[in-house]
mmCIF file of the C-alpha atoms, coordinates in Angstrom:
data_MODEL
# 
_entry.id   MODEL 
# 
loop_
_atom_site.group_PDB 
_atom_site.id 
_atom_site.type_symbol 
_atom_site.label_atom_id 
_atom_site.label_alt_id 
_atom_site.label_comp_id 
_atom_site.label_asym_id 
_atom_site.label_entity_id 
_atom_site.label_seq_id 
_atom_site.pdbx_PDB_ins_code 
_atom_site.Cartn_x 
_atom_site.Cartn_y 
_atom_site.Cartn_z 
_atom_site.occupancy 
_atom_site.B_iso_or_equiv 
_atom_site.pdbx_formal_charge 
_atom_site.auth_seq_id 
_atom_site.auth_comp_id 
_atom_site.auth_asym_id 
_atom_site.auth_atom_id 
_atom_site.pdbx_PDB_model_num 
ATOM 1   C CA . MET A 1 1   ? -30.239 -19.457 5.391   1.00 0.00 ? 1   MET A CA 1 
ATOM 2   C CA . THR A 1 2   ? -30.732 -17.309 2.314   1.00 0.00 ? 2   THR A CA 1 
ATOM 3   C CA . THR A 1 3   ? -33.628 -17.880 0.026   1.00 0.00 ? 3   THR A CA 1 
ATOM 4   C CA . PRO A 1 4   ? -33.427 -17.473 -3.724  1.00 0.00 ? 4   PRO A CA 1 
ATOM 5   C CA . ASP A 1 5   ? -34.796 -14.247 -5.158  1.00 0.00 ? 5   ASP A CA 1 
ATOM 6   C CA . SER A 1 6   ? -36.902 -14.075 -8.320  1.00 0.00 ? 6   SER A CA 1 
ATOM 7   C CA . SER A 1 7   ? -33.825 -14.542 -10.515 1.00 0.00 ? 7   SER A CA 1 
ATOM 8   C CA . GLY A 1 8   ? -33.049 -17.851 -8.821  1.00 0.00 ? 8   GLY A CA 1 
ATOM 9   C CA . THR A 1 9   ? -29.963 -16.589 -7.010  1.00 0.00 ? 9   THR A CA 1 
ATOM 10  C CA . SER A 1 10  ? -29.553 -16.252 -3.280  1.00 0.00 ? 10  SER A CA 1 
ATOM 11  C CA . GLY A 1 11  ? -29.085 -12.465 -3.462  1.00 0.00 ? 11  GLY A CA 1 
ATOM 12  C CA . ALA A 1 12  ? -25.645 -12.639 -1.846  1.00 0.00 ? 12  ALA A CA 1 
ATOM 13  C CA . ALA A 1 13  ? -22.854 -10.693 -3.482  1.00 0.00 ? 13  ALA A CA 1 
ATOM 14  C CA . PRO A 1 14  ? -20.514 -12.870 -5.512  1.00 0.00 ? 14  PRO A CA 1 
ATOM 15  C CA . GLU A 1 15  ? -17.053 -13.516 -4.141  1.00 0.00 ? 15  GLU A CA 1 
ATOM 16  C CA . PRO A 1 16  ? -14.519 -11.087 -5.593  1.00 0.00 ? 16  PRO A CA 1 
ATOM 17  C CA . GLY A 1 17  ? -12.165 -12.585 -8.157  1.00 0.00 ? 17  GLY A CA 1 
ATOM 18  C CA . PRO A 1 18  ? -8.407  -12.905 -7.666  1.00 0.00 ? 18  PRO A CA 1 
ATOM 19  C CA . LEU A 1 19  ? -7.683  -9.447  -9.091  1.00 0.00 ? 19  LEU A CA 1 
ATOM 20  C CA . GLU A 1 20  ? -10.113 -7.739  -6.724  1.00 0.00 ? 20  GLU A CA 1 
ATOM 21  C CA . GLN A 1 21  ? -8.815  -9.772  -3.768  1.00 0.00 ? 21  GLN A CA 1 
ATOM 22  C CA . THR A 1 22  ? -5.270  -8.667  -4.593  1.00 0.00 ? 22  THR A CA 1 
ATOM 23  C CA . LEU A 1 23  ? -6.310  -5.020  -4.870  1.00 0.00 ? 23  LEU A CA 1 
ATOM 24  C CA . HIS A 1 24  ? -8.348  -5.174  -1.639  1.00 0.00 ? 24  HIS A CA 1 
ATOM 25  C CA . ALA A 1 25  ? -5.377  -6.698  0.180   1.00 0.00 ? 25  ALA A CA 1 
ATOM 26  C CA . ALA A 1 26  ? -3.006  -4.026  -1.141  1.00 0.00 ? 26  ALA A CA 1 
ATOM 27  C CA . ARG A 1 27  ? -5.445  -1.277  -0.116  1.00 0.00 ? 27  ARG A CA 1 
ATOM 28  C CA . ALA A 1 28  ? -5.812  -2.770  3.363   1.00 0.00 ? 28  ALA A CA 1 
ATOM 29  C CA . ARG A 1 29  ? -2.044  -3.079  3.870   1.00 0.00 ? 29  ARG A CA 1 
ATOM 30  C CA . VAL A 1 30  ? -1.351  0.517   2.855   1.00 0.00 ? 30  VAL A CA 1 
ATOM 31  C CA . LEU A 1 31  ? -4.278  1.870   4.897   1.00 0.00 ? 31  LEU A CA 1 
ATOM 32  C CA . ALA A 1 32  ? -2.973  -0.051  7.926   1.00 0.00 ? 32  ALA A CA 1 
ATOM 33  C CA . ASP A 1 33  ? 0.440   1.590   7.539   1.00 0.00 ? 33  ASP A CA 1 
ATOM 34  C CA . LEU A 1 34  ? -1.121  5.016   7.119   1.00 0.00 ? 34  LEU A CA 1 
ATOM 35  C CA . GLY A 1 35  ? -3.186  4.469   10.262  1.00 0.00 ? 35  GLY A CA 1 
ATOM 36  C CA . ALA A 1 36  ? -0.132  3.302   12.198  1.00 0.00 ? 36  ALA A CA 1 
ATOM 37  C CA . SER A 1 37  ? 1.616   6.563   11.399  1.00 0.00 ? 37  SER A CA 1 
ATOM 38  C CA . GLU A 1 38  ? -1.568  8.604   11.955  1.00 0.00 ? 38  GLU A CA 1 
ATOM 39  C CA . VAL A 1 39  ? -1.722  9.809   8.362   1.00 0.00 ? 39  VAL A CA 1 
ATOM 40  C CA . SER A 1 40  ? -5.165  8.817   7.160   1.00 0.00 ? 40  SER A CA 1 
ATOM 41  C CA . ASP A 1 41  ? -7.468  11.749  6.479   1.00 0.00 ? 41  ASP A CA 1 
ATOM 42  C CA . ALA A 1 42  ? -9.920  11.833  3.560   1.00 0.00 ? 42  ALA A CA 1 
ATOM 43  C CA . ARG A 1 43  ? -7.350  13.252  1.106   1.00 0.00 ? 43  ARG A CA 1 
ATOM 44  C CA . VAL A 1 44  ? -4.943  10.450  1.933   1.00 0.00 ? 44  VAL A CA 1 
ATOM 45  C CA . VAL A 1 45  ? -7.613  7.783   1.536   1.00 0.00 ? 45  VAL A CA 1 
ATOM 46  C CA . SER A 1 46  ? -8.385  9.328   -1.868  1.00 0.00 ? 46  SER A CA 1 
ATOM 47  C CA . LEU A 1 47  ? -4.707  8.916   -2.783  1.00 0.00 ? 47  LEU A CA 1 
ATOM 48  C CA . VAL A 1 48  ? -4.946  5.246   -1.872  1.00 0.00 ? 48  VAL A CA 1 
ATOM 49  C CA . GLU A 1 49  ? -8.086  4.783   -3.970  1.00 0.00 ? 49  GLU A CA 1 
ATOM 50  C CA . GLU A 1 50  ? -6.456  6.530   -6.937  1.00 0.00 ? 50  GLU A CA 1 
ATOM 51  C CA . ALA A 1 51  ? -3.364  4.321   -6.636  1.00 0.00 ? 51  ALA A CA 1 
ATOM 52  C CA . VAL A 1 52  ? -5.507  1.177   -6.470  1.00 0.00 ? 52  VAL A CA 1 
ATOM 53  C CA . THR A 1 53  ? -7.465  2.273   -9.552  1.00 0.00 ? 53  THR A CA 1 
ATOM 54  C CA . GLN A 1 54  ? -4.274  2.870   -11.507 1.00 0.00 ? 54  GLN A CA 1 
ATOM 55  C CA . ARG A 1 55  ? -2.799  -0.444  -10.413 1.00 0.00 ? 55  ARG A CA 1 
ATOM 56  C CA . ARG A 1 56  ? -6.019  -2.275  -11.387 1.00 0.00 ? 56  ARG A CA 1 
ATOM 57  C CA . TRP A 1 57  ? -5.387  -1.209  -14.974 1.00 0.00 ? 57  TRP A CA 1 
ATOM 58  C CA . TRP A 1 58  ? -1.704  -2.144  -14.652 1.00 0.00 ? 58  TRP A CA 1 
ATOM 59  C CA . VAL A 1 59  ? -2.496  -5.672  -13.412 1.00 0.00 ? 59  VAL A CA 1 
ATOM 60  C CA . GLU A 1 60  ? -5.151  -6.147  -16.066 1.00 0.00 ? 60  GLU A CA 1 
ATOM 61  C CA . GLN A 1 61  ? -2.394  -5.493  -18.620 1.00 0.00 ? 61  GLN A CA 1 
ATOM 62  C CA . TRP A 1 62  ? 0.172   -7.663  -16.821 1.00 0.00 ? 62  TRP A CA 1 
ATOM 63  C CA . PRO A 1 63  ? -1.569  -10.329 -14.687 1.00 0.00 ? 63  PRO A CA 1 
ATOM 64  C CA . ASP A 1 64  ? 1.757   -11.868 -13.625 1.00 0.00 ? 64  ASP A CA 1 
ATOM 65  C CA . GLY A 1 65  ? 2.484   -8.624  -11.758 1.00 0.00 ? 65  GLY A CA 1 
ATOM 66  C CA . ALA A 1 66  ? -0.348  -9.153  -9.252  1.00 0.00 ? 66  ALA A CA 1 
ATOM 67  C CA . GLU A 1 67  ? 2.061   -10.165 -6.495  1.00 0.00 ? 67  GLU A CA 1 
ATOM 68  C CA . PHE A 1 68  ? 3.803   -6.777  -6.834  1.00 0.00 ? 68  PHE A CA 1 
ATOM 69  C CA . VAL A 1 69  ? 0.688   -4.645  -6.311  1.00 0.00 ? 69  VAL A CA 1 
ATOM 70  C CA . ALA A 1 70  ? 0.987   -4.011  -2.549  1.00 0.00 ? 70  ALA A CA 1 
ATOM 71  C CA . GLY A 1 71  ? 4.474   -2.566  -2.900  1.00 0.00 ? 71  GLY A CA 1 
ATOM 72  C CA . LEU A 1 72  ? 3.503   -0.507  -5.923  1.00 0.00 ? 72  LEU A CA 1 
ATOM 73  C CA . VAL A 1 73  ? 0.425   0.947   -4.223  1.00 0.00 ? 73  VAL A CA 1 
ATOM 74  C CA . ALA A 1 74  ? 2.576   1.808   -1.190  1.00 0.00 ? 74  ALA A CA 1 
ATOM 75  C CA . GLN A 1 75  ? 5.097   3.571   -3.436  1.00 0.00 ? 75  GLN A CA 1 
ATOM 76  C CA . ASP A 1 76  ? 2.335   5.409   -5.323  1.00 0.00 ? 76  ASP A CA 1 
ATOM 77  C CA . VAL A 1 77  ? 0.828   6.670   -2.070  1.00 0.00 ? 77  VAL A CA 1 
ATOM 78  C CA . GLN A 1 78  ? 4.262   7.590   -0.747  1.00 0.00 ? 78  GLN A CA 1 
ATOM 79  C CA . ASP A 1 79  ? 4.917   9.654   -3.895  1.00 0.00 ? 79  ASP A CA 1 
ATOM 80  C CA . GLY A 1 80  ? 1.521   11.358  -3.658  1.00 0.00 ? 80  GLY A CA 1 
ATOM 81  C CA . LEU A 1 81  ? 2.016   12.169  0.016   1.00 0.00 ? 81  LEU A CA 1 
ATOM 82  C CA . LEU A 1 82  ? 5.379   13.784  -0.655  1.00 0.00 ? 82  LEU A CA 1 
ATOM 83  C CA . GLU A 1 83  ? 3.594   16.633  -2.428  1.00 0.00 ? 83  GLU A CA 1 
ATOM 84  C CA . GLN A 1 84  ? 0.711   16.977  0.057   1.00 0.00 ? 84  GLN A CA 1 
ATOM 85  C CA . HIS A 1 85  ? 2.078   15.877  3.417   1.00 0.00 ? 85  HIS A CA 1 
ATOM 86  C CA . GLY A 1 86  ? 5.823   15.422  3.250   1.00 0.00 ? 86  GLY A CA 1 
ATOM 87  C CA . ARG A 1 87  ? 7.961   12.333  3.593   1.00 0.00 ? 87  ARG A CA 1 
ATOM 88  C CA . TRP A 1 88  ? 6.146   9.205   4.742   1.00 0.00 ? 88  TRP A CA 1 
ATOM 89  C CA . PRO A 1 89  ? 6.661   6.974   6.609   1.00 0.00 ? 89  PRO A CA 1 
ATOM 90  C CA . LEU A 1 90  ? 9.485   8.520   8.563   1.00 0.00 ? 90  LEU A CA 1 
ATOM 91  C CA . CYS A 1 91  ? 12.283  6.221   9.612   1.00 0.00 ? 91  CYS A CA 1 
ATOM 92  C CA . PRO A 1 92  ? 12.049  5.118   13.257  1.00 0.00 ? 92  PRO A CA 1 
ATOM 93  C CA . VAL A 1 93  ? 15.592  3.720   13.192  1.00 0.00 ? 93  VAL A CA 1 
ATOM 94  C CA . CYS A 1 94  ? 17.664  6.848   12.486  1.00 0.00 ? 94  CYS A CA 1 
ATOM 95  C CA . THR A 1 95  ? 16.430  9.137   15.234  1.00 0.00 ? 95  THR A CA 1 
ATOM 96  C CA . GLU A 1 96  ? 19.662  11.147  15.457  1.00 0.00 ? 96  GLU A CA 1 
ATOM 97  C CA . ASP A 1 97  ? 19.912  11.964  11.758  1.00 0.00 ? 97  ASP A CA 1 
ATOM 98  C CA . GLU A 1 98  ? 17.891  14.209  9.487   1.00 0.00 ? 98  GLU A CA 1 
ATOM 99  C CA . PRO A 1 99  ? 14.369  12.740  9.208   1.00 0.00 ? 99  PRO A CA 1 
ATOM 100 C CA . HIS A 1 100 ? 13.982  10.635  6.096   1.00 0.00 ? 100 HIS A CA 1 
ATOM 101 C CA . ALA A 1 101 ? 11.379  8.306   4.676   1.00 0.00 ? 101 ALA A CA 1 
ATOM 102 C CA . LEU A 1 102 ? 11.529  4.559   4.534   1.00 0.00 ? 102 LEU A CA 1 
ATOM 103 C CA . ALA A 1 103 ? 11.624  2.949   1.096   1.00 0.00 ? 103 ALA A CA 1 
ATOM 104 C CA . VAL A 1 104 ? 9.749   -0.035  -0.282  1.00 0.00 ? 104 VAL A CA 1 
ATOM 105 C CA . GLU A 1 105 ? 11.964  -2.937  -1.296  1.00 0.00 ? 105 GLU A CA 1 
ATOM 106 C CA . PRO A 1 106 ? 11.978  -4.639  -3.600  1.00 0.00 ? 106 PRO A CA 1 
ATOM 107 C CA . GLU A 1 107 ? 10.772  -1.806  -5.809  1.00 0.00 ? 107 GLU A CA 1 
ATOM 108 C CA . LEU A 1 108 ? 9.141   -4.337  -8.113  1.00 0.00 ? 108 LEU A CA 1 
ATOM 109 C CA . GLY A 1 109 ? 8.833   -7.696  -6.472  1.00 0.00 ? 109 GLY A CA 1 
ATOM 110 C CA . PRO A 1 110 ? 6.832   -9.885  -4.138  1.00 0.00 ? 110 PRO A CA 1 
ATOM 111 C CA . ASP A 1 111 ? 6.817   -9.575  -0.346  1.00 0.00 ? 111 ASP A CA 1 
ATOM 112 C CA . PRO A 1 112 ? 7.444   -5.809  -0.123  1.00 0.00 ? 112 PRO A CA 1 
ATOM 113 C CA . HIS A 1 113 ? 9.019   -4.383  3.025   1.00 0.00 ? 113 HIS A CA 1 
ATOM 114 C CA . TRP A 1 114 ? 9.692   -0.942  4.414   1.00 0.00 ? 114 TRP A CA 1 
ATOM 115 C CA . VAL A 1 115 ? 13.435  -0.463  4.768   1.00 0.00 ? 115 VAL A CA 1 
ATOM 116 C CA . CYS A 1 116 ? 15.788  2.257   5.911   1.00 0.00 ? 116 CYS A CA 1 
ATOM 117 C CA . THR A 1 117 ? 18.184  2.571   3.012   1.00 0.00 ? 117 THR A CA 1 
ATOM 118 C CA . GLU A 1 118 ? 20.537  4.776   5.029   1.00 0.00 ? 118 GLU A CA 1 
ATOM 119 C CA . ALA A 1 119 ? 21.071  2.228   7.802   1.00 0.00 ? 119 ALA A CA 1 
ATOM 120 C CA . GLY A 1 120 ? 20.420  -0.806  5.612   1.00 0.00 ? 120 GLY A CA 1 
ATOM 121 C CA . VAL A 1 121 ? 17.751  -2.069  8.019   1.00 0.00 ? 121 VAL A CA 1 
ATOM 122 C CA . LEU A 1 122 ? 14.563  -3.941  7.196   1.00 0.00 ? 122 LEU A CA 1 
ATOM 123 C CA . VAL A 1 123 ? 11.866  -2.240  9.313   1.00 0.00 ? 123 VAL A CA 1 
ATOM 124 C CA . ALA A 1 124 ? 8.593   -4.069  8.590   1.00 0.00 ? 124 ALA A CA 1 
ATOM 125 C CA . PRO A 1 125 ? 6.556   -5.697  5.857   1.00 0.00 ? 125 PRO A CA 1 
ATOM 126 C CA . VAL A 1 126 ? 4.225   -3.331  4.005   1.00 0.00 ? 126 VAL A CA 1 
ATOM 127 C CA . GLY A 1 127 ? 1.059   -3.435  6.087   1.00 0.00 ? 127 GLY A CA 1 
ATOM 128 C CA . ALA A 1 128 ? 2.795   -4.027  9.424   1.00 0.00 ? 128 ALA A CA 1 
ATOM 129 C CA . LEU A 1 129 ? 4.096   -0.606  10.488  1.00 0.00 ? 129 LEU A CA 1 
ATOM 130 C CA . ASP A 1 130 ? 1.814   -0.814  13.523  1.00 0.00 ? 130 ASP A CA 1 
ATOM 131 C CA . SER A 1 131 ? 4.289   -3.323  14.995  1.00 0.00 ? 131 SER A CA 1 
ATOM 132 C CA . VAL A 1 132 ? 7.198   -0.847  14.837  1.00 0.00 ? 132 VAL A CA 1 
ATOM 133 C CA . PRO A 1 133 ? 7.880   1.320   17.890  1.00 0.00 ? 133 PRO A CA 1 
ATOM 134 C CA . GLY A 1 134 ? 8.426   4.991   17.124  1.00 0.00 ? 134 GLY A CA 1 
ATOM 135 C CA . ILE A 1 135 ? 6.850   4.996   13.679  1.00 0.00 ? 135 ILE A CA 1 
ATOM 136 C CA . ARG A 1 136 ? 5.751   8.463   12.606  1.00 0.00 ? 136 ARG A CA 1 
# 
């Protein structure tokens, strides 16, 4: 049981609003995918934080776009990693071909998934790469 402090409140942190919940969920999904592919050092986490910050502004300007944030953060991190790390996440489906990255589809829409555009295969929802065998 919490007791009120001198201001009359219980001292517990307030629940985050819908925007913050959306951003936290997007961050968690992308970090889970980065961890699944063992790409999660401090520089990469900084990329995620930068993407979330940029998307916070974006959603503040267009609140109806909140359901698109997870896919957009994933794409932002993917773009940032291309310069620093290389293609990510690599496709686990096309093992015989030249290594290539998965893409987020829809590019701007709800329920984003990682897909192999070369084979036309849905691989996993954003945030669930840990369930895919052979993900790199």
